[in-house]
Structure formats: C-alpha cells, structure tokens
Amino acid sequence: MYIQELMTKNVVSVYPDDPLIKAAQILFDRNFDGLPVITRDNVLIGIITQYDLVTKGANIHLPTFMQLMKELPVYERDKAQLKPALQKIVSLSVKDVMNPEPFTVVPHHTLEEVAKFFSEHH
C-alpha cells in the first residue's frame, strides 16, 4: 500500500503569522495532533503540533486553557490579574512555536517504508 492511498488530500493548514491561539483552536476543534505550516504560496515551511503548544507555547496546553477560559467565571472577575499572562499567550504566533523542520514523505513511498522512516526519525 502506498501513502498516496492513505493521505489526506484536503489538508487543513496554518500560516506562520497566524495567531497561535488560532492553531490551538483548530487542533482542539478537529482533534488533530498537528498542522502543516505553509507560506501564502502553499510551500511547506514547518509543522505545529500539540506537543509544540505544551513545550514551547506558554508551558500550558493551549486548547485546554482556551476551554477553561470559556468555562471559568474567575476570568471575568479577575481579568486584571490574568491580563499579563493572557497577553503573552495571545501575542504568540505560529512561527514562535512551530517546528521548522517537518518530517515529510512522498506519495509513492509504501506504508512499510514510512513506518521505517518514522521509527528511525523518532
């Protein structure tokens, strides 16, 4: 079996200048593990994953943080105290946390080849 038989053709992606919160929301809403980061000319320049959000973003899991902010009444009461931390998170863009060296394969690779590549890469 070739990768082209399994790969998604209608890819959801983000741009490097997109707000990080937008990428986090897409990952959360669609239950994705990662998103390709592309230029306006559709050139792949990176990947952003849930792992990147946790380790590089703001040391929190942004999708969970966003969900909590929607549900916690403390946010409305204590906005002033939370504002500096929130501003830091809101000001981040995809390029601030993306991995600029995404692991890629080509459509004509077999599933076995890709499994081997991934095991060697990780």
mmCIF file of N, CA and C in Angstrom:
data_model
loop_
_atom_site.group_PDB
_atom_site.id
_atom_site.type_symbol
_atom_site.label_atom_id
_atom_site.label_comp_id
_atom_site.label_asym_id
_atom_site.label_seq_id
_atom_site.Cartn_x
_atom_site.Cartn_y
_atom_site.Cartn_z
ATOM 1 N N MET A 1 0.848 -1.174 0.000
ATOM 2 C CA MET A 1 0.000 0.000 0.000
ATOM 3 C C MET A 1 0.895 1.238 0.000
ATOM 4 N N TYR A 2 0.516 2.199 -0.831
ATOM 5 C CA TYR A 2 1.277 3.438 -0.946
ATOM 6 C C TYR A 2 0.624 4.538 -0.106
ATOM 7 N N ILE A 3 1.458 5.463 0.357
ATOM 8 C CA ILE A 3 0.985 6.560 1.201
ATOM 9 C C ILE A 3 -0.093 7.383 0.495
ATOM 10 N N GLN A 4 0.006 7.546 -0.802
ATOM 11 C CA GLN A 4 -0.980 8.332 -1.536
ATOM 12 C C GLN A 4 -2.397 7.765 -1.385
ATOM 13 N N GLU A 5 -2.499 6.488 -1.063
ATOM 14 C CA GLU A 5 -3.813 5.878 -0.857
ATOM 15 C C GLU A 5 -4.384 6.217 0.516
ATOM 16 N N LEU A 6 -3.534 6.624 1.435
ATOM 17 C CA LEU A 6 -3.957 6.911 2.807
ATOM 18 C C LEU A 6 -3.977 8.395 3.151
ATOM 19 N N MET A 7 -3.206 9.194 2.430
ATOM 20 C CA MET A 7 -3.022 10.582 2.819
ATOM 21 C C MET A 7 -4.262 11.431 2.566
ATOM 22 N N THR A 8 -4.395 12.463 3.368
ATOM 23 C CA THR A 8 -5.483 13.422 3.233
ATOM 24 C C THR A 8 -5.180 14.346 2.069
ATOM 25 N N LYS A 9 -6.152 14.557 1.232
ATOM 26 C CA LYS A 9 -5.964 15.433 0.070
ATOM 27 C C LYS A 9 -6.377 16.878 0.389
ATOM 28 N N ASN A 10 -7.403 17.058 1.216
ATOM 29 C CA ASN A 10 -7.872 18.392 1.598
ATOM 30 C C ASN A 10 -7.241 18.762 2.944
ATOM 31 N N VAL A 11 -6.032 19.258 2.882
ATOM 32 C CA VAL A 11 -5.228 19.497 4.070
ATOM 33 C C VAL A 11 -5.633 20.813 4.741
ATOM 34 N N VAL A 12 -5.789 20.759 6.048
ATOM 35 C CA VAL A 12 -6.017 21.956 6.857
ATOM 36 C C VAL A 12 -4.647 22.429 7.306
ATOM 37 N N SER A 13 -4.351 23.706 7.092
ATOM 38 C CA SER A 13 -3.030 24.232 7.427
ATOM 39 C C SER A 13 -3.154 25.624 8.032
ATOM 40 N N VAL A 14 -2.041 26.140 8.503
ATOM 41 C CA VAL A 14 -1.981 27.495 9.041
ATOM 42 C C VAL A 14 -0.773 28.200 8.445
ATOM 43 N N TYR A 15 -0.774 29.530 8.580
ATOM 44 C CA TYR A 15 0.336 30.360 8.121
ATOM 45 C C TYR A 15 1.221 30.729 9.312
ATOM 46 N N PRO A 16 2.488 31.019 9.077
ATOM 47 C CA PRO A 16 3.387 31.322 10.198
ATOM 48 C C PRO A 16 2.960 32.541 11.010
ATOM 49 N N ASP A 17 2.318 33.494 10.385
ATOM 50 C CA ASP A 17 1.907 34.704 11.102
ATOM 51 C C ASP A 17 0.533 34.585 11.742
ATOM 52 N N ASP A 18 -0.133 33.451 11.577
ATOM 53 C CA ASP A 18 -1.420 33.251 12.240
ATOM 54 C C ASP A 18 -1.223 33.268 13.754
ATOM 55 N N PRO A 19 -2.211 33.762 14.483
ATOM 56 C CA PRO A 19 -2.107 33.706 15.946
ATOM 57 C C PRO A 19 -2.019 32.257 16.425
ATOM 58 N N LEU A 20 -1.191 32.029 17.398
ATOM 59 C CA LEU A 20 -1.036 30.688 17.945
ATOM 60 C C LEU A 20 -2.362 30.159 18.461
ATOM 61 N N ILE A 21 -3.154 31.033 19.000
ATOM 62 C CA ILE A 21 -4.448 30.638 19.549
ATOM 63 C C ILE A 21 -5.348 30.056 18.444
ATOM 64 N N LYS A 22 -5.206 30.561 17.207
ATOM 65 C CA LYS A 22 -5.977 30.026 16.071
ATOM 66 C C LYS A 22 -5.564 28.584 15.786
ATOM 67 N N ALA A 23 -4.252 28.337 15.745
ATOM 68 C CA ALA A 23 -3.774 26.971 15.503
ATOM 69 C C ALA A 23 -4.227 26.041 16.617
ATOM 70 N N ALA A 24 -4.140 26.513 17.861
ATOM 71 C CA ALA A 24 -4.568 25.695 19.003
ATOM 72 C C ALA A 24 -6.045 25.361 18.895
ATOM 73 N N GLN A 25 -6.845 26.329 18.467
ATOM 74 C CA GLN A 25 -8.282 26.098 18.347
ATOM 75 C C GLN A 25 -8.579 25.064 17.263
ATOM 76 N N ILE A 26 -7.867 25.134 16.139
ATOM 77 C CA ILE A 26 -8.060 24.151 15.062
ATOM 78 C C ILE A 26 -7.684 22.756 15.558
ATOM 79 N N LEU A 27 -6.542 22.651 16.226
ATOM 80 C CA LEU A 27 -6.111 21.353 16.762
ATOM 81 C C LEU A 27 -7.155 20.797 17.726
ATOM 82 N N PHE A 28 -7.667 21.661 18.583
ATOM 83 C CA PHE A 28 -8.648 21.252 19.591
ATOM 84 C C PHE A 28 -9.983 20.869 18.937
ATOM 85 N N ASP A 29 -10.496 21.747 18.080
ATOM 86 C CA ASP A 29 -11.809 21.524 17.465
ATOM 87 C C ASP A 29 -11.843 20.286 16.572
ATOM 88 N N ARG A 30 -10.767 20.040 15.865
ATOM 89 C CA ARG A 30 -10.724 18.932 14.906
ATOM 90 C C ARG A 30 -10.043 17.679 15.455
ATOM 91 N N ASN A 31 -9.590 17.777 16.696
ATOM 92 C CA ASN A 31 -8.913 16.650 17.340
ATOM 93 C C ASN A 31 -7.694 16.198 16.527
ATOM 94 N N PHE A 32 -6.935 17.179 16.024
ATOM 95 C CA PHE A 32 -5.708 16.909 15.267
ATOM 96 C C PHE A 32 -4.530 16.858 16.229
ATOM 97 N N ASP A 33 -3.499 16.133 15.844
ATOM 98 C CA ASP A 33 -2.243 16.132 16.591
ATOM 99 C C ASP A 33 -1.302 17.216 16.080
ATOM 100 N N GLY A 34 -1.464 17.602 14.817
ATOM 101 C CA GLY A 34 -0.581 18.605 14.245
ATOM 102 C C GLY A 34 -1.157 19.235 13.000
ATOM 103 N N LEU A 35 -0.547 20.354 12.595
ATOM 104 C CA LEU A 35 -0.963 21.085 11.392
ATOM 105 C C LEU A 35 0.270 21.497 10.599
ATOM 106 N N PRO A 36 0.221 21.372 9.279
ATOM 107 C CA PRO A 36 1.323 21.908 8.485
ATOM 108 C C PRO A 36 1.271 23.437 8.508
ATOM 109 N N VAL A 37 2.446 24.039 8.474
ATOM 110 C CA VAL A 37 2.563 25.491 8.380
ATOM 111 C C VAL A 37 3.077 25.783 6.982
ATOM 112 N N ILE A 38 2.339 26.623 6.251
ATOM 113 C CA ILE A 38 2.685 26.901 4.858
ATOM 114 C C ILE A 38 2.797 28.403 4.620
ATOM 115 N N THR A 39 3.468 28.742 3.516
ATOM 116 C CA THR A 39 3.521 30.131 3.078
ATOM 117 C C THR A 39 2.253 30.432 2.290
ATOM 118 N N ARG A 40 2.066 31.679 1.936
ATOM 119 C CA ARG A 40 0.903 32.080 1.115
ATOM 120 C C ARG A 40 0.956 31.425 -0.267
ATOM 121 N N ASP A 41 2.136 30.937 -0.651
ATOM 122 C CA ASP A 41 2.307 30.244 -1.938
ATOM 123 C C ASP A 41 2.190 28.731 -1.786
ATOM 124 N N ASN A 42 1.680 28.275 -0.640
ATOM 125 C CA ASN A 42 1.478 26.847 -0.353
ATOM 126 C C ASN A 42 2.764 26.032 -0.276
ATOM 127 N N VAL A 43 3.839 26.648 0.199
ATOM 128 C CA VAL A 43 5.104 25.941 0.403
ATOM 129 C C VAL A 43 5.182 25.548 1.876
ATOM 130 N N LEU A 44 5.437 24.279 2.132
ATOM 131 C CA LEU A 44 5.551 23.784 3.494
ATOM 132 C C LEU A 44 6.817 24.332 4.138
ATOM 133 N N ILE A 45 6.657 24.997 5.299
ATOM 134 C CA ILE A 45 7.822 25.551 5.992
ATOM 135 C C ILE A 45 7.921 25.071 7.438
ATOM 136 N N GLY A 46 6.952 24.275 7.873
ATOM 137 C CA GLY A 46 7.008 23.803 9.247
ATOM 138 C C GLY A 46 5.786 22.998 9.618
ATOM 139 N N ILE A 47 5.755 22.631 10.880
ATOM 140 C CA ILE A 47 4.609 21.919 11.442
ATOM 141 C C ILE A 47 4.425 22.414 12.872
ATOM 142 N N ILE A 48 3.188 22.476 13.290
ATOM 143 C CA ILE A 48 2.884 22.806 14.678
ATOM 144 C C ILE A 48 2.050 21.668 15.247
ATOM 145 N N THR A 49 2.481 21.166 16.384
ATOM 146 C CA THR A 49 1.816 20.027 16.993
ATOM 147 C C THR A 49 1.325 20.385 18.392
ATOM 148 N N GLN A 50 0.497 19.520 18.938
ATOM 149 C CA GLN A 50 0.065 19.724 20.316
ATOM 150 C C GLN A 50 1.271 19.735 21.244
ATOM 151 N N TYR A 51 2.265 18.932 20.960
ATOM 152 C CA TYR A 51 3.482 18.904 21.766
ATOM 153 C C TYR A 51 4.172 20.275 21.757
ATOM 154 N N ASP A 52 4.213 20.917 20.577
ATOM 155 C CA ASP A 52 4.809 22.252 20.483
ATOM 156 C C ASP A 52 4.058 23.249 21.353
ATOM 157 N N LEU A 53 2.751 23.143 21.396
ATOM 158 C CA LEU A 53 1.954 24.058 22.202
ATOM 159 C C LEU A 53 2.282 23.921 23.680
ATOM 160 N N VAL A 54 2.499 22.711 24.111
ATOM 161 C CA VAL A 54 2.772 22.469 25.529
ATOM 162 C C VAL A 54 4.202 22.861 25.877
ATOM 163 N N THR A 55 5.163 22.496 25.047
ATOM 164 C CA THR A 55 6.564 22.699 25.412
ATOM 165 C C THR A 55 7.102 24.074 25.054
ATOM 166 N N LYS A 56 6.580 24.695 23.994
ATOM 167 C CA LYS A 56 7.134 25.975 23.564
ATOM 168 C C LYS A 56 6.167 27.138 23.724
ATOM 169 N N GLY A 57 4.872 26.854 23.724
ATOM 170 C CA GLY A 57 3.880 27.916 23.748
ATOM 171 C C GLY A 57 3.940 28.767 24.985
ATOM 172 N N ALA A 58 3.346 28.309 26.036
ATOM 173 C CA ALA A 58 3.336 29.073 27.281
ATOM 174 C C ALA A 58 3.422 28.114 28.449
ATOM 175 N N ASN A 59 3.988 26.951 28.197
ATOM 176 C CA ASN A 59 4.101 25.906 29.210
ATOM 177 C C ASN A 59 2.742 25.456 29.733
ATOM 178 N N ILE A 60 1.744 25.583 28.895
ATOM 179 C CA ILE A 60 0.416 25.061 29.205
ATOM 180 C C ILE A 60 -0.149 24.456 27.935
ATOM 181 N N HIS A 61 -1.121 23.609 28.080
ATOM 182 C CA HIS A 61 -1.793 23.024 26.929
ATOM 183 C C HIS A 61 -2.845 24.030 26.458
ATOM 184 N N LEU A 62 -2.560 24.750 25.368
ATOM 185 C CA LEU A 62 -3.419 25.854 24.958
ATOM 186 C C LEU A 62 -4.868 25.462 24.680
ATOM 187 N N PRO A 63 -5.146 24.346 24.022
ATOM 188 C CA PRO A 63 -6.559 24.002 23.835
ATOM 189 C C PRO A 63 -7.300 23.834 25.164
ATOM 190 N N THR A 64 -6.651 23.217 26.125
ATOM 191 C CA THR A 64 -7.273 23.064 27.440
ATOM 192 C C THR A 64 -7.443 24.421 28.098
ATOM 193 N N PHE A 65 -6.427 25.266 27.986
ATOM 194 C CA PHE A 65 -6.502 26.604 28.551
ATOM 195 C C PHE A 65 -7.686 27.373 27.963
ATOM 196 N N MET A 66 -7.844 27.297 26.644
ATOM 197 C CA MET A 66 -8.946 28.014 25.996
ATOM 198 C C MET A 66 -10.291 27.504 26.492
ATOM 199 N N GLN A 67 -10.415 26.212 26.631
ATOM 200 C CA GLN A 67 -11.669 25.644 27.121
ATOM 201 C C GLN A 67 -11.940 26.102 28.555
ATOM 202 N N LEU A 68 -10.914 26.102 29.377
ATOM 203 C CA LEU A 68 -11.077 26.560 30.762
ATOM 204 C C LEU A 68 -11.501 28.020 30.823
ATOM 205 N N MET A 69 -10.916 28.851 29.987
ATOM 206 C CA MET A 69 -11.257 30.267 29.998
ATOM 207 C C MET A 69 -12.722 30.487 29.632
ATOM 208 N N LYS A 70 -13.248 29.652 28.780
ATOM 209 C CA LYS A 70 -14.661 29.763 28.409
ATOM 210 C C LYS A 70 -15.569 29.384 29.571
ATOM 211 N N GLU A 71 -15.093 28.464 30.411
ATOM 212 C CA GLU A 71 -15.950 27.895 31.441
ATOM 213 C C GLU A 71 -15.752 28.488 32.828
ATOM 214 N N LEU A 72 -14.647 29.189 33.055
ATOM 215 C CA LEU A 72 -14.363 29.674 34.398
ATOM 216 C C LEU A 72 -14.877 31.096 34.619
ATOM 217 N N PRO A 73 -15.732 31.286 35.598
ATOM 218 C CA PRO A 73 -16.209 32.642 35.890
ATOM 219 C C PRO A 73 -15.108 33.515 36.487
ATOM 220 N N VAL A 74 -14.041 32.929 36.992
ATOM 221 C CA VAL A 74 -12.957 33.702 37.582
ATOM 222 C C VAL A 74 -12.332 34.638 36.551
ATOM 223 N N TYR A 75 -12.352 34.261 35.305
ATOM 224 C CA TYR A 75 -11.771 35.108 34.260
ATOM 225 C C TYR A 75 -12.447 36.465 34.236
ATOM 226 N N GLU A 76 -13.754 36.488 34.270
ATOM 227 C CA GLU A 76 -14.488 37.758 34.243
ATOM 228 C C GLU A 76 -14.195 38.593 35.482
ATOM 229 N N ARG A 77 -14.055 37.957 36.624
ATOM 230 C CA ARG A 77 -13.814 38.683 37.878
ATOM 231 C C ARG A 77 -12.385 39.188 37.990
ATOM 232 N N ASP A 78 -11.427 38.411 37.513
ATOM 233 C CA ASP A 78 -10.013 38.708 37.762
ATOM 234 C C ASP A 78 -9.219 38.989 36.492
ATOM 235 N N LYS A 79 -9.841 39.629 35.520
ATOM 236 C CA LYS A 79 -9.161 39.906 34.259
ATOM 237 C C LYS A 79 -7.851 40.670 34.459
ATOM 238 N N ALA A 80 -7.844 41.654 35.339
ATOM 239 C CA ALA A 80 -6.659 42.494 35.536
ATOM 240 C C ALA A 80 -5.461 41.666 35.992
ATOM 241 N N GLN A 81 -5.671 40.714 36.873
ATOM 242 C CA GLN A 81 -4.570 39.889 37.361
ATOM 243 C C GLN A 81 -4.088 38.905 36.302
ATOM 244 N N LEU A 82 -4.989 38.458 35.470
ATOM 245 C CA LEU A 82 -4.620 37.488 34.437
ATOM 246 C C LEU A 82 -4.099 38.152 33.164
ATOM 247 N N LYS A 83 -4.321 39.444 33.024
ATOM 248 C CA LYS A 83 -4.030 40.127 31.774
ATOM 249 C C LYS A 83 -2.587 39.960 31.270
ATOM 250 N N PRO A 84 -1.534 40.142 32.090
ATOM 251 C CA PRO A 84 -0.167 39.973 31.548
ATOM 252 C C PRO A 84 0.086 38.570 30.990
ATOM 253 N N ALA A 85 -0.351 37.541 31.705
ATOM 254 C CA ALA A 85 -0.146 36.169 31.227
ATOM 255 C C ALA A 85 -0.955 35.912 29.963
ATOM 256 N N LEU A 86 -2.183 36.409 29.948
ATOM 257 C CA LEU A 86 -3.024 36.230 28.763
ATOM 258 C C LEU A 86 -2.444 36.967 27.568
ATOM 259 N N GLN A 87 -1.940 38.167 27.793
ATOM 260 C CA GLN A 87 -1.375 38.952 26.691
ATOM 261 C C GLN A 87 -0.194 38.232 26.071
ATOM 262 N N LYS A 88 0.628 37.598 26.889
ATOM 263 C CA LYS A 88 1.768 36.844 26.373
ATOM 264 C C LYS A 88 1.288 35.711 25.464
ATOM 265 N N ILE A 89 0.285 34.994 25.912
ATOM 266 C CA ILE A 89 -0.251 33.875 25.137
ATOM 267 C C ILE A 89 -0.904 34.365 23.854
ATOM 268 N N VAL A 90 -1.705 35.402 23.962
ATOM 269 C CA VAL A 90 -2.443 35.918 22.809
ATOM 270 C C VAL A 90 -1.499 36.507 21.760
ATOM 271 N N SER A 91 -0.353 37.028 22.186
ATOM 272 C CA SER A 91 0.551 37.675 21.236
ATOM 273 C C SER A 91 1.439 36.686 20.473
ATOM 274 N N LEU A 92 1.481 35.429 20.886
ATOM 275 C CA LEU A 92 2.294 34.439 20.182
ATOM 276 C C LEU A 92 1.704 34.115 18.816
ATOM 277 N N SER A 93 2.595 33.883 17.855
ATOM 278 C CA SER A 93 2.136 33.442 16.537
ATOM 279 C C SER A 93 2.647 32.031 16.286
ATOM 280 N N VAL A 94 2.131 31.423 15.244
ATOM 281 C CA VAL A 94 2.510 30.049 14.888
ATOM 282 C C VAL A 94 4.023 29.931 14.739
ATOM 283 N N LYS A 95 4.656 30.919 14.109
ATOM 284 C CA LYS A 95 6.106 30.844 13.870
ATOM 285 C C LYS A 95 6.911 30.833 15.165
ATOM 286 N N ASP A 96 6.320 31.306 16.265
ATOM 287 C CA ASP A 96 7.025 31.325 17.545
ATOM 288 C C ASP A 96 7.234 29.927 18.130
ATOM 289 N N VAL A 97 6.403 28.974 17.747
ATOM 290 C CA VAL A 97 6.496 27.642 18.355
ATOM 291 C C VAL A 97 6.566 26.493 17.355
ATOM 292 N N MET A 98 6.414 26.786 16.078
ATOM 293 C CA MET A 98 6.406 25.702 15.086
ATOM 294 C C MET A 98 7.762 25.034 14.987
ATOM 295 N N ASN A 99 7.754 23.813 14.499
ATOM 296 C CA ASN A 99 8.976 23.085 14.181
ATOM 297 C C ASN A 99 9.291 23.394 12.717
ATOM 298 N N PRO A 100 10.413 24.072 12.442
ATOM 299 C CA PRO A 100 10.710 24.453 11.060
ATOM 300 C C PRO A 100 11.292 23.324 10.211
ATOM 301 N N GLU A 101 11.401 22.132 10.775
ATOM 302 C CA GLU A 101 11.947 21.001 10.023
ATOM 303 C C GLU A 101 10.982 19.820 10.091
ATOM 304 N N PRO A 102 9.845 19.938 9.407
ATOM 305 C CA PRO A 102 8.879 18.835 9.470
ATOM 306 C C PRO A 102 9.402 17.595 8.764
ATOM 307 N N PHE A 103 9.038 16.463 9.319
ATOM 308 C CA PHE A 103 9.388 15.178 8.711
ATOM 309 C C PHE A 103 8.375 14.931 7.600
ATOM 310 N N THR A 104 8.845 14.717 6.382
ATOM 311 C CA THR A 104 7.947 14.523 5.248
ATOM 312 C C THR A 104 8.291 13.248 4.492
ATOM 313 N N VAL A 105 7.307 12.753 3.776
ATOM 314 C CA VAL A 105 7.481 11.620 2.872
ATOM 315 C C VAL A 105 6.780 11.976 1.570
ATOM 316 N N VAL A 106 7.006 11.183 0.558
ATOM 317 C CA VAL A 106 6.373 11.430 -0.733
ATOM 318 C C VAL A 106 5.299 10.371 -0.995
ATOM 319 N N PRO A 107 4.315 10.703 -1.822
ATOM 320 C CA PRO A 107 3.174 9.800 -2.031
ATOM 321 C C PRO A 107 3.520 8.405 -2.524
ATOM 322 N N HIS A 108 4.629 8.258 -3.229
ATOM 323 C CA HIS A 108 4.951 6.925 -3.773
ATOM 324 C C HIS A 108 5.682 6.022 -2.778
ATOM 325 N N HIS A 109 5.945 6.494 -1.551
ATOM 326 C CA HIS A 109 6.511 5.601 -0.534
ATOM 327 C C HIS A 109 5.450 4.608 -0.074
ATOM 328 N N THR A 110 5.895 3.443 0.279
ATOM 329 C CA THR A 110 4.959 2.446 0.797
ATOM 330 C C THR A 110 4.743 2.685 2.290
ATOM 331 N N LEU A 111 3.694 2.101 2.799
ATOM 332 C CA LEU A 111 3.396 2.202 4.227
ATOM 333 C C LEU A 111 4.546 1.628 5.047
ATOM 334 N N GLU A 112 5.115 0.536 4.595
ATOM 335 C CA GLU A 112 6.243 -0.079 5.302
ATOM 336 C C GLU A 112 7.456 0.847 5.329
ATOM 337 N N GLU A 113 7.729 1.502 4.207
ATOM 338 C CA GLU A 113 8.856 2.437 4.157
ATOM 339 C C GLU A 113 8.646 3.596 5.130
ATOM 340 N N VAL A 114 7.449 4.139 5.148
ATOM 341 C CA VAL A 114 7.150 5.272 6.023
ATOM 342 C C VAL A 114 7.249 4.861 7.489
ATOM 343 N N ALA A 115 6.765 3.673 7.814
ATOM 344 C CA ALA A 115 6.880 3.183 9.196
ATOM 345 C C ALA A 115 8.355 3.096 9.597
ATOM 346 N N LYS A 116 9.190 2.614 8.685
ATOM 347 C CA LYS A 116 10.627 2.520 8.955
ATOM 348 C C LYS A 116 11.236 3.909 9.115
ATOM 349 N N PHE A 117 10.867 4.851 8.229
ATOM 350 C CA PHE A 117 11.379 6.218 8.317
ATOM 351 C C PHE A 117 11.019 6.848 9.662
ATOM 352 N N PHE A 118 9.765 6.690 10.066
ATOM 353 C CA PHE A 118 9.322 7.280 11.327
ATOM 354 C C PHE A 118 10.039 6.655 12.511
ATOM 355 N N SER A 119 10.228 5.350 12.486
ATOM 356 C CA SER A 119 10.922 4.708 13.616
ATOM 357 C C SER A 119 12.373 5.163 13.698
ATOM 358 N N GLU A 120 12.999 5.387 12.565
ATOM 359 C CA GLU A 120 14.383 5.876 12.553
ATOM 360 C C GLU A 120 14.466 7.350 12.960
ATOM 361 N N HIS A 121 13.464 8.109 12.569
ATOM 362 C CA HIS A 121 13.433 9.545 12.866
ATOM 363 C C HIS A 121 13.147 9.824 14.329
ATOM 364 N N HIS A 122 12.272 9.011 14.902
ATOM 365 C CA HIS A 122 11.868 9.234 16.302
ATOM 366 C C HIS A 122 12.581 8.252 17.193
#
